[in-house]
Amino acid sequence: RWQFVTASDPSAAVDTRDLREITPEVLLEQVKEAVNKRGAYAFRGLSRAFRAMDDRGDGNLDREDFKYGLRDVGVDLTDEEFDMVMDAFDRDGNGLISLTEFLAALRGEMSAARREVVAHAFAKLDADCSGRVTIDDLKMRYNVEQHPGYSEGKEDQAYEEFLSNWDVQDRDGVVTAAEFNQYYGDVG
């Protein structure tokens, strides 16, 4: 948008605009800001939305779905800006964006302190020290008596529901440290 600024004295006419060169990195920051405005679970929502658009189920989005997904989360790029982002993530030029790579670039890395807290939480849940968290581990560490399904005799369902929060990659009822880290990386 245009803004005209005038001054009665030429020495007072100072350009205070922050004109940065538009690069894929600058655009990625704009996308991050738009996603962060949606709250702590925005990355999880973006991830779910993109995965729902992945009609082929191969972890990739085509150009139109990717553009629609960005607009859906409040990122409205010009065609030129979108082409720049697309080119940055479409490394082989096949017209597809890897969801995993895009979300990882968008999310960034967890700080060392946060990784340590997440590792400690995972170790606490991994009651049998197998390097995996299962329903059996949760039964030793988590009380589901307050869950609405508990009184209906659906105790295992309550544990499955709780475990499914972290079982984000292959939905096999087993949570690995990588899945646990991915979940907490996604929740800001």
mmCIF file with all atom_site columns, C-alpha atoms in Angstrom:
data_model
loop_
_atom_site.group_PDB
_atom_site.id
_atom_site.type_symbol
_atom_site.label_atom_id
_atom_site.label_alt_id
_atom_site.label_comp_id
_atom_site.label_asym_id
_atom_site.label_entity_id
_atom_site.label_seq_id
_atom_site.pdbx_PDB_ins_code
_atom_site.Cartn_x
_atom_site.Cartn_y
_atom_site.Cartn_z
_atom_site.occupancy
_atom_site.B_iso_or_equiv
_atom_site.pdbx_formal_charge
_atom_site.auth_seq_id
_atom_site.auth_comp_id
_atom_site.auth_asym_id
_atom_site.auth_atom_id
_atom_site.pdbx_PDB_model_num
ATOM 1   C CA . ARG A 1 1   ? 0.000   0.000   0.000  1.00 0.00 ? 1   ARG A CA 1
ATOM 2   C CA . TRP A 1 2   ? 1.128   3.515   -0.709 1.00 0.00 ? 2   TRP A CA 1
ATOM 3   C CA . GLN A 1 3   ? 1.742   6.242   1.809  1.00 0.00 ? 3   GLN A CA 1
ATOM 4   C CA . PHE A 1 4   ? 2.777   9.780   0.943  1.00 0.00 ? 4   PHE A CA 1
ATOM 5   C CA . VAL A 1 5   ? 4.675   11.688  3.601  1.00 0.00 ? 5   VAL A CA 1
ATOM 6   C CA . THR A 1 6   ? 5.350   15.371  3.220  1.00 0.00 ? 6   THR A CA 1
ATOM 7   C CA . ALA A 1 7   ? 7.465   17.782  5.212  1.00 0.00 ? 7   ALA A CA 1
ATOM 8   C CA . SER A 1 8   ? 7.682   21.560  5.180  1.00 0.00 ? 8   SER A CA 1
ATOM 9   C CA . ASP A 1 9   ? 11.454  21.343  5.590  1.00 0.00 ? 9   ASP A CA 1
ATOM 10  C CA . PRO A 1 10  ? 13.383  19.030  3.219  1.00 0.00 ? 10  PRO A CA 1
ATOM 11  C CA . SER A 1 11  ? 15.771  18.024  6.025  1.00 0.00 ? 11  SER A CA 1
ATOM 12  C CA . ALA A 1 12  ? 12.797  16.658  8.007  1.00 0.00 ? 12  ALA A CA 1
ATOM 13  C CA . ALA A 1 13  ? 11.725  14.415  5.119  1.00 0.00 ? 13  ALA A CA 1
ATOM 14  C CA . VAL A 1 14  ? 13.240  11.153  6.348  1.00 0.00 ? 14  VAL A CA 1
ATOM 15  C CA . ASP A 1 15  ? 12.278  7.814   4.867  1.00 0.00 ? 15  ASP A CA 1
ATOM 16  C CA . THR A 1 16  ? 11.597  5.518   7.850  1.00 0.00 ? 16  THR A CA 1
ATOM 17  C CA . ARG A 1 17  ? 10.226  2.588   5.872  1.00 0.00 ? 17  ARG A CA 1
ATOM 18  C CA . ASP A 1 18  ? 11.653  -0.859  6.487  1.00 0.00 ? 18  ASP A CA 1
ATOM 19  C CA . LEU A 1 19  ? 12.183  -2.018  2.925  1.00 0.00 ? 19  LEU A CA 1
ATOM 20  C CA . ARG A 1 20  ? 13.586  -5.504  3.027  1.00 0.00 ? 20  ARG A CA 1
ATOM 21  C CA . GLU A 1 21  ? 14.394  -7.465  -0.056 1.00 0.00 ? 21  GLU A CA 1
ATOM 22  C CA . ILE A 1 22  ? 11.723  -10.096 -0.565 1.00 0.00 ? 22  ILE A CA 1
ATOM 23  C CA . THR A 1 23  ? 13.391  -13.485 -0.266 1.00 0.00 ? 23  THR A CA 1
ATOM 24  C CA . PRO A 1 24  ? 12.021  -16.945 0.515  1.00 0.00 ? 24  PRO A CA 1
ATOM 25  C CA . GLU A 1 25  ? 13.352  -16.513 4.067  1.00 0.00 ? 25  GLU A CA 1
ATOM 26  C CA . VAL A 1 26  ? 11.478  -13.224 4.537  1.00 0.00 ? 26  VAL A CA 1
ATOM 27  C CA . LEU A 1 27  ? 8.301   -14.797 3.170  1.00 0.00 ? 27  LEU A CA 1
ATOM 28  C CA . LEU A 1 28  ? 8.731   -17.817 5.451  1.00 0.00 ? 28  LEU A CA 1
ATOM 29  C CA . GLU A 1 29  ? 8.926   -15.411 8.394  1.00 0.00 ? 29  GLU A CA 1
ATOM 30  C CA . GLN A 1 30  ? 5.648   -13.839 7.244  1.00 0.00 ? 30  GLN A CA 1
ATOM 31  C CA . VAL A 1 31  ? 4.059   -17.288 7.117  1.00 0.00 ? 31  VAL A CA 1
ATOM 32  C CA . LYS A 1 32  ? 5.399   -18.070 10.623 1.00 0.00 ? 32  LYS A CA 1
ATOM 33  C CA . GLU A 1 33  ? 3.967   -14.809 11.968 1.00 0.00 ? 33  GLU A CA 1
ATOM 34  C CA . ALA A 1 34  ? 0.555   -15.518 10.426 1.00 0.00 ? 34  ALA A CA 1
ATOM 35  C CA . VAL A 1 35  ? 0.519   -19.034 11.881 1.00 0.00 ? 35  VAL A CA 1
ATOM 36  C CA . ASN A 1 36  ? 1.720   -17.867 15.316 1.00 0.00 ? 36  ASN A CA 1
ATOM 37  C CA . LYS A 1 37  ? -1.126  -15.343 15.488 1.00 0.00 ? 37  LYS A CA 1
ATOM 38  C CA . ARG A 1 38  ? -3.488  -18.317 15.581 1.00 0.00 ? 38  ARG A CA 1
ATOM 39  C CA . GLY A 1 39  ? -2.140  -19.531 18.946 1.00 0.00 ? 39  GLY A CA 1
ATOM 40  C CA . ALA A 1 40  ? -0.001  -22.262 20.482 1.00 0.00 ? 40  ALA A CA 1
ATOM 41  C CA . TYR A 1 41  ? -1.612  -25.142 18.564 1.00 0.00 ? 41  TYR A CA 1
ATOM 42  C CA . ALA A 1 42  ? -1.560  -23.399 15.176 1.00 0.00 ? 42  ALA A CA 1
ATOM 43  C CA . PHE A 1 43  ? 1.186   -25.625 13.747 1.00 0.00 ? 43  PHE A CA 1
ATOM 44  C CA . ARG A 1 44  ? -0.804  -28.729 14.653 1.00 0.00 ? 44  ARG A CA 1
ATOM 45  C CA . GLY A 1 45  ? -3.839  -27.248 12.916 1.00 0.00 ? 45  GLY A CA 1
ATOM 46  C CA . LEU A 1 46  ? -1.819  -26.272 9.868  1.00 0.00 ? 46  LEU A CA 1
ATOM 47  C CA . SER A 1 47  ? -0.309  -29.739 9.746  1.00 0.00 ? 47  SER A CA 1
ATOM 48  C CA . ARG A 1 48  ? -3.760  -31.361 9.973  1.00 0.00 ? 48  ARG A CA 1
ATOM 49  C CA . ALA A 1 49  ? -5.194  -29.046 7.314  1.00 0.00 ? 49  ALA A CA 1
ATOM 50  C CA . PHE A 1 50  ? -2.321  -29.740 4.916  1.00 0.00 ? 50  PHE A CA 1
ATOM 51  C CA . ARG A 1 51  ? -2.544  -33.488 5.502  1.00 0.00 ? 51  ARG A CA 1
ATOM 52  C CA . ALA A 1 52  ? -6.298  -33.383 4.822  1.00 0.00 ? 52  ALA A CA 1
ATOM 53  C CA . MET A 1 53  ? -5.566  -31.666 1.481  1.00 0.00 ? 53  MET A CA 1
ATOM 54  C CA . ASP A 1 54  ? -3.039  -34.351 0.573  1.00 0.00 ? 54  ASP A CA 1
ATOM 55  C CA . ASP A 1 55  ? -5.385  -36.278 -1.746 1.00 0.00 ? 55  ASP A CA 1
ATOM 56  C CA . ARG A 1 56  ? -2.684  -38.720 -2.860 1.00 0.00 ? 56  ARG A CA 1
ATOM 57  C CA . GLY A 1 57  ? -1.624  -39.497 0.708  1.00 0.00 ? 57  GLY A CA 1
ATOM 58  C CA . ASP A 1 58  ? 2.042   -39.200 -0.221 1.00 0.00 ? 58  ASP A CA 1
ATOM 59  C CA . GLY A 1 59  ? 2.976   -36.318 2.075  1.00 0.00 ? 59  GLY A CA 1
ATOM 60  C CA . ASN A 1 60  ? 3.057   -33.760 -0.740 1.00 0.00 ? 60  ASN A CA 1
ATOM 61  C CA . LEU A 1 61  ? 0.826   -30.907 -1.818 1.00 0.00 ? 61  LEU A CA 1
ATOM 62  C CA . ASP A 1 62  ? 0.490   -29.651 -5.352 1.00 0.00 ? 62  ASP A CA 1
ATOM 63  C CA . ARG A 1 63  ? 0.723   -25.970 -6.192 1.00 0.00 ? 63  ARG A CA 1
ATOM 64  C CA . GLU A 1 64  ? -2.995  -25.124 -5.903 1.00 0.00 ? 64  GLU A CA 1
ATOM 65  C CA . ASP A 1 65  ? -3.570  -27.037 -2.659 1.00 0.00 ? 65  ASP A CA 1
ATOM 66  C CA . PHE A 1 66  ? -0.478  -25.456 -1.116 1.00 0.00 ? 66  PHE A CA 1
ATOM 67  C CA . LYS A 1 67  ? -1.636  -21.972 -2.102 1.00 0.00 ? 67  LYS A CA 1
ATOM 68  C CA . TYR A 1 68  ? -5.150  -22.668 -0.750 1.00 0.00 ? 68  TYR A CA 1
ATOM 69  C CA . GLY A 1 69  ? -3.692  -24.042 2.496  1.00 0.00 ? 69  GLY A CA 1
ATOM 70  C CA . LEU A 1 70  ? -1.625  -20.913 3.049  1.00 0.00 ? 70  LEU A CA 1
ATOM 71  C CA . ARG A 1 71  ? -4.606  -18.651 2.363  1.00 0.00 ? 71  ARG A CA 1
ATOM 72  C CA . ASP A 1 72  ? -6.698  -20.730 4.755  1.00 0.00 ? 72  ASP A CA 1
ATOM 73  C CA . VAL A 1 73  ? -4.326  -19.859 7.611  1.00 0.00 ? 73  VAL A CA 1
ATOM 74  C CA . GLY A 1 74  ? -4.292  -16.167 6.730  1.00 0.00 ? 74  GLY A CA 1
ATOM 75  C CA . VAL A 1 75  ? -1.253  -15.991 4.457  1.00 0.00 ? 75  VAL A CA 1
ATOM 76  C CA . ASP A 1 76  ? -2.190  -14.131 1.305  1.00 0.00 ? 76  ASP A CA 1
ATOM 77  C CA . LEU A 1 77  ? 0.832   -13.916 -0.972 1.00 0.00 ? 77  LEU A CA 1
ATOM 78  C CA . THR A 1 78  ? 1.046   -12.268 -4.357 1.00 0.00 ? 78  THR A CA 1
ATOM 79  C CA . ASP A 1 79  ? 1.614   -14.656 -7.269 1.00 0.00 ? 79  ASP A CA 1
ATOM 80  C CA . GLU A 1 80  ? 5.264   -13.589 -7.385 1.00 0.00 ? 80  GLU A CA 1
ATOM 81  C CA . GLU A 1 81  ? 5.727   -14.193 -3.646 1.00 0.00 ? 81  GLU A CA 1
ATOM 82  C CA . PHE A 1 82  ? 3.958   -17.544 -3.830 1.00 0.00 ? 82  PHE A CA 1
ATOM 83  C CA . ASP A 1 83  ? 6.184   -18.601 -6.743 1.00 0.00 ? 83  ASP A CA 1
ATOM 84  C CA . MET A 1 84  ? 9.215   -17.715 -4.635 1.00 0.00 ? 84  MET A CA 1
ATOM 85  C CA . VAL A 1 85  ? 8.039   -19.862 -1.705 1.00 0.00 ? 85  VAL A CA 1
ATOM 86  C CA . MET A 1 86  ? 7.029   -22.678 -4.027 1.00 0.00 ? 86  MET A CA 1
ATOM 87  C CA . ASP A 1 87  ? 10.413  -22.638 -5.766 1.00 0.00 ? 87  ASP A CA 1
ATOM 88  C CA . ALA A 1 88  ? 12.232  -22.678 -2.424 1.00 0.00 ? 88  ALA A CA 1
ATOM 89  C CA . PHE A 1 89  ? 10.447  -25.853 -1.310 1.00 0.00 ? 89  PHE A CA 1
ATOM 90  C CA . ASP A 1 90  ? 9.928   -27.611 -4.638 1.00 0.00 ? 90  ASP A CA 1
ATOM 91  C CA . ARG A 1 91  ? 13.533  -28.751 -4.805 1.00 0.00 ? 91  ARG A CA 1
ATOM 92  C CA . ASP A 1 92  ? 13.140  -31.200 -7.686 1.00 0.00 ? 92  ASP A CA 1
ATOM 93  C CA . GLY A 1 93  ? 10.818  -28.988 -9.748 1.00 0.00 ? 93  GLY A CA 1
ATOM 94  C CA . ASN A 1 94  ? 7.988   -31.530 -9.880 1.00 0.00 ? 94  ASN A CA 1
ATOM 95  C CA . GLY A 1 95  ? 5.350   -29.031 -8.701 1.00 0.00 ? 95  GLY A CA 1
ATOM 96  C CA . LEU A 1 96  ? 4.940   -30.652 -5.277 1.00 0.00 ? 96  LEU A CA 1
ATOM 97  C CA . ILE A 1 97  ? 5.813   -29.442 -1.777 1.00 0.00 ? 97  ILE A CA 1
ATOM 98  C CA . SER A 1 98  ? 6.885   -31.939 0.895  1.00 0.00 ? 98  SER A CA 1
ATOM 99  C CA . LEU A 1 99  ? 4.689   -31.285 3.919  1.00 0.00 ? 99  LEU A CA 1
ATOM 100 C CA . THR A 1 100 ? 7.326   -32.593 6.298  1.00 0.00 ? 100 THR A CA 1
ATOM 101 C CA . GLU A 1 101 ? 10.049  -30.322 4.940  1.00 0.00 ? 101 GLU A CA 1
ATOM 102 C CA . PHE A 1 102 ? 7.790   -27.272 4.786  1.00 0.00 ? 102 PHE A CA 1
ATOM 103 C CA . LEU A 1 103 ? 6.440   -27.710 8.323  1.00 0.00 ? 103 LEU A CA 1
ATOM 104 C CA . ALA A 1 104 ? 9.938   -28.384 9.698  1.00 0.00 ? 104 ALA A CA 1
ATOM 105 C CA . ALA A 1 105 ? 11.246  -25.184 8.097  1.00 0.00 ? 105 ALA A CA 1
ATOM 106 C CA . LEU A 1 106 ? 8.260   -23.259 9.372  1.00 0.00 ? 106 LEU A CA 1
ATOM 107 C CA . ARG A 1 107 ? 8.432   -24.659 12.890 1.00 0.00 ? 107 ARG A CA 1
ATOM 108 C CA . GLY A 1 108 ? 12.174  -24.364 13.360 1.00 0.00 ? 108 GLY A CA 1
ATOM 109 C CA . GLU A 1 109 ? 14.113  -26.198 16.014 1.00 0.00 ? 109 GLU A CA 1
ATOM 110 C CA . MET A 1 110 ? 13.240  -26.492 19.693 1.00 0.00 ? 110 MET A CA 1
ATOM 111 C CA . SER A 1 111 ? 15.647  -24.851 22.098 1.00 0.00 ? 111 SER A CA 1
ATOM 112 C CA . ALA A 1 112 ? 18.050  -27.098 24.013 1.00 0.00 ? 112 ALA A CA 1
ATOM 113 C CA . ALA A 1 113 ? 16.196  -26.383 27.269 1.00 0.00 ? 113 ALA A CA 1
ATOM 114 C CA . ARG A 1 114 ? 12.865  -27.355 25.730 1.00 0.00 ? 114 ARG A CA 1
ATOM 115 C CA . ARG A 1 115 ? 14.328  -30.529 24.178 1.00 0.00 ? 115 ARG A CA 1
ATOM 116 C CA . GLU A 1 116 ? 15.595  -31.484 27.631 1.00 0.00 ? 116 GLU A CA 1
ATOM 117 C CA . VAL A 1 117 ? 12.166  -30.982 29.227 1.00 0.00 ? 117 VAL A CA 1
ATOM 118 C CA . VAL A 1 118 ? 10.472  -32.966 26.444 1.00 0.00 ? 118 VAL A CA 1
ATOM 119 C CA . ALA A 1 119 ? 13.024  -35.794 26.786 1.00 0.00 ? 119 ALA A CA 1
ATOM 120 C CA . HIS A 1 120 ? 12.414  -35.881 30.546 1.00 0.00 ? 120 HIS A CA 1
ATOM 121 C CA . ALA A 1 121 ? 8.634   -36.025 30.023 1.00 0.00 ? 121 ALA A CA 1
ATOM 122 C CA . PHE A 1 122 ? 9.020   -38.843 27.499 1.00 0.00 ? 122 PHE A CA 1
ATOM 123 C CA . ALA A 1 123 ? 11.263  -40.799 29.881 1.00 0.00 ? 123 ALA A CA 1
ATOM 124 C CA . LYS A 1 124 ? 8.692   -40.358 32.646 1.00 0.00 ? 124 LYS A CA 1
ATOM 125 C CA . LEU A 1 125 ? 5.909   -41.776 30.442 1.00 0.00 ? 125 LEU A CA 1
ATOM 126 C CA . ASP A 1 126 ? 8.105   -44.623 29.171 1.00 0.00 ? 126 ASP A CA 1
ATOM 127 C CA . ALA A 1 127 ? 7.523   -46.691 32.302 1.00 0.00 ? 127 ALA A CA 1
ATOM 128 C CA . ASP A 1 128 ? 9.272   -49.840 31.025 1.00 0.00 ? 128 ASP A CA 1
ATOM 129 C CA . CYS A 1 129 ? 12.248  -47.871 29.586 1.00 0.00 ? 129 CYS A CA 1
ATOM 130 C CA . SER A 1 130 ? 11.766  -49.462 26.151 1.00 0.00 ? 130 SER A CA 1
ATOM 131 C CA . GLY A 1 131 ? 12.181  -46.207 24.241 1.00 0.00 ? 131 GLY A CA 1
ATOM 132 C CA . ARG A 1 132 ? 8.500   -46.366 23.274 1.00 0.00 ? 132 ARG A CA 1
ATOM 133 C CA . VAL A 1 133 ? 5.321   -45.282 25.039 1.00 0.00 ? 133 VAL A CA 1
ATOM 134 C CA . THR A 1 134 ? 2.368   -47.654 24.832 1.00 0.00 ? 134 THR A CA 1
ATOM 135 C CA . ILE A 1 135 ? -0.987  -47.958 26.546 1.00 0.00 ? 135 ILE A CA 1
ATOM 136 C CA . ASP A 1 136 ? 0.651   -50.273 29.084 1.00 0.00 ? 136 ASP A CA 1
ATOM 137 C CA . ASP A 1 137 ? 3.120   -47.502 29.960 1.00 0.00 ? 137 ASP A CA 1
ATOM 138 C CA . LEU A 1 138 ? 0.304   -45.000 30.341 1.00 0.00 ? 138 LEU A CA 1
ATOM 139 C CA . LYS A 1 139 ? -1.611  -47.344 32.640 1.00 0.00 ? 139 LYS A CA 1
ATOM 140 C CA . MET A 1 140 ? 1.361   -47.202 35.015 1.00 0.00 ? 140 MET A CA 1
ATOM 141 C CA . ARG A 1 141 ? 1.727   -43.408 34.838 1.00 0.00 ? 141 ARG A CA 1
ATOM 142 C CA . TYR A 1 142 ? -1.649  -41.846 34.053 1.00 0.00 ? 142 TYR A CA 1
ATOM 143 C CA . ASN A 1 143 ? -4.974  -41.937 35.864 1.00 0.00 ? 143 ASN A CA 1
ATOM 144 C CA . VAL A 1 144 ? -8.022  -41.846 33.567 1.00 0.00 ? 144 VAL A CA 1
ATOM 145 C CA . GLU A 1 145 ? -10.646 -41.973 36.312 1.00 0.00 ? 145 GLU A CA 1
ATOM 146 C CA . GLN A 1 146 ? -11.738 -38.402 35.506 1.00 0.00 ? 146 GLN A CA 1
ATOM 147 C CA . HIS A 1 147 ? -12.169 -39.169 31.793 1.00 0.00 ? 147 HIS A CA 1
ATOM 148 C CA . PRO A 1 148 ? -15.851 -39.255 30.735 1.00 0.00 ? 148 PRO A CA 1
ATOM 149 C CA . GLY A 1 149 ? -15.448 -42.727 29.216 1.00 0.00 ? 149 GLY A CA 1
ATOM 150 C CA . TYR A 1 150 ? -14.029 -44.230 32.404 1.00 0.00 ? 150 TYR A CA 1
ATOM 151 C CA . SER A 1 151 ? -17.412 -44.582 34.119 1.00 0.00 ? 151 SER A CA 1
ATOM 152 C CA . GLU A 1 152 ? -18.803 -46.216 30.974 1.00 0.00 ? 152 GLU A CA 1
ATOM 153 C CA . GLY A 1 153 ? -16.196 -48.991 31.083 1.00 0.00 ? 153 GLY A CA 1
ATOM 154 C CA . LYS A 1 154 ? -14.137 -47.518 28.261 1.00 0.00 ? 154 LYS A CA 1
ATOM 155 C CA . GLU A 1 155 ? -10.867 -47.262 30.152 1.00 0.00 ? 155 GLU A CA 1
ATOM 156 C CA . ASP A 1 156 ? -8.707  -48.526 27.268 1.00 0.00 ? 156 ASP A CA 1
ATOM 157 C CA . GLN A 1 157 ? -10.422 -46.080 24.915 1.00 0.00 ? 157 GLN A CA 1
ATOM 158 C CA . ALA A 1 158 ? -9.486  -43.230 27.266 1.00 0.00 ? 158 ALA A CA 1
ATOM 159 C CA . TYR A 1 159 ? -5.836  -44.346 27.205 1.00 0.00 ? 159 TYR A CA 1
ATOM 160 C CA . GLU A 1 160 ? -5.916  -44.691 23.401 1.00 0.00 ? 160 GLU A CA 1
ATOM 161 C CA . GLU A 1 161 ? -7.361  -41.194 23.074 1.00 0.00 ? 161 GLU A CA 1
ATOM 162 C CA . PHE A 1 162 ? -4.648  -39.780 25.330 1.00 0.00 ? 162 PHE A CA 1
ATOM 163 C CA . LEU A 1 163 ? -1.885  -41.654 23.487 1.00 0.00 ? 163 LEU A CA 1
ATOM 164 C CA . SER A 1 164 ? -3.186  -40.533 20.089 1.00 0.00 ? 164 SER A CA 1
ATOM 165 C CA . ASN A 1 165 ? -2.148  -36.954 20.883 1.00 0.00 ? 165 ASN A CA 1
ATOM 166 C CA . TRP A 1 166 ? 1.478   -37.964 20.392 1.00 0.00 ? 166 TRP A CA 1
ATOM 167 C CA . ASP A 1 167 ? 1.078   -40.837 17.927 1.00 0.00 ? 167 ASP A CA 1
ATOM 168 C CA . VAL A 1 168 ? 1.415   -38.457 14.996 1.00 0.00 ? 168 VAL A CA 1
ATOM 169 C CA . GLN A 1 169 ? 3.380   -40.346 12.358 1.00 0.00 ? 169 GLN A CA 1
ATOM 170 C CA . ASP A 1 170 ? 1.981   -43.803 11.729 1.00 0.00 ? 170 ASP A CA 1
ATOM 171 C CA . ARG A 1 171 ? -0.905  -44.037 14.213 1.00 0.00 ? 171 ARG A CA 1
ATOM 172 C CA . ASP A 1 172 ? 0.143   -47.488 15.420 1.00 0.00 ? 172 ASP A CA 1
ATOM 173 C CA . GLY A 1 173 ? -0.589  -47.090 19.135 1.00 0.00 ? 173 GLY A CA 1
ATOM 174 C CA . VAL A 1 174 ? 3.115   -46.740 19.913 1.00 0.00 ? 174 VAL A CA 1
ATOM 175 C CA . VAL A 1 175 ? 4.767   -43.363 20.487 1.00 0.00 ? 175 VAL A CA 1
ATOM 176 C CA . THR A 1 176 ? 8.448   -43.041 19.732 1.00 0.00 ? 176 THR A CA 1
ATOM 177 C CA . ALA A 1 177 ? 10.694  -40.293 21.058 1.00 0.00 ? 177 ALA A CA 1
ATOM 178 C CA . ALA A 1 178 ? 10.725  -38.796 17.540 1.00 0.00 ? 178 ALA A CA 1
ATOM 179 C CA . GLU A 1 179 ? 6.915   -38.580 17.484 1.00 0.00 ? 179 GLU A CA 1
ATOM 180 C CA . PHE A 1 180 ? 6.853   -37.106 20.977 1.00 0.00 ? 180 PHE A CA 1
ATOM 181 C CA . ASN A 1 181 ? 9.427   -34.486 19.962 1.00 0.00 ? 181 ASN A CA 1
ATOM 182 C CA . GLN A 1 182 ? 7.525   -33.707 16.772 1.00 0.00 ? 182 GLN A CA 1
ATOM 183 C CA . TYR A 1 183 ? 4.324   -33.165 18.734 1.00 0.00 ? 183 TYR A CA 1
ATOM 184 C CA . TYR A 1 184 ? 5.960   -30.746 21.173 1.00 0.00 ? 184 TYR A CA 1
ATOM 185 C CA . GLY A 1 185 ? 7.816   -29.004 18.364 1.00 0.00 ? 185 GLY A CA 1
ATOM 186 C CA . ASP A 1 186 ? 4.462   -28.404 16.688 1.00 0.00 ? 186 ASP A CA 1
ATOM 187 C CA . VAL A 1 187 ? 2.748   -26.880 19.714 1.00 0.00 ? 187 VAL A CA 1
ATOM 188 C CA . GLY A 1 188 ? 5.031   -23.873 19.780 1.00 0.00 ? 188 GLY A CA 1
#
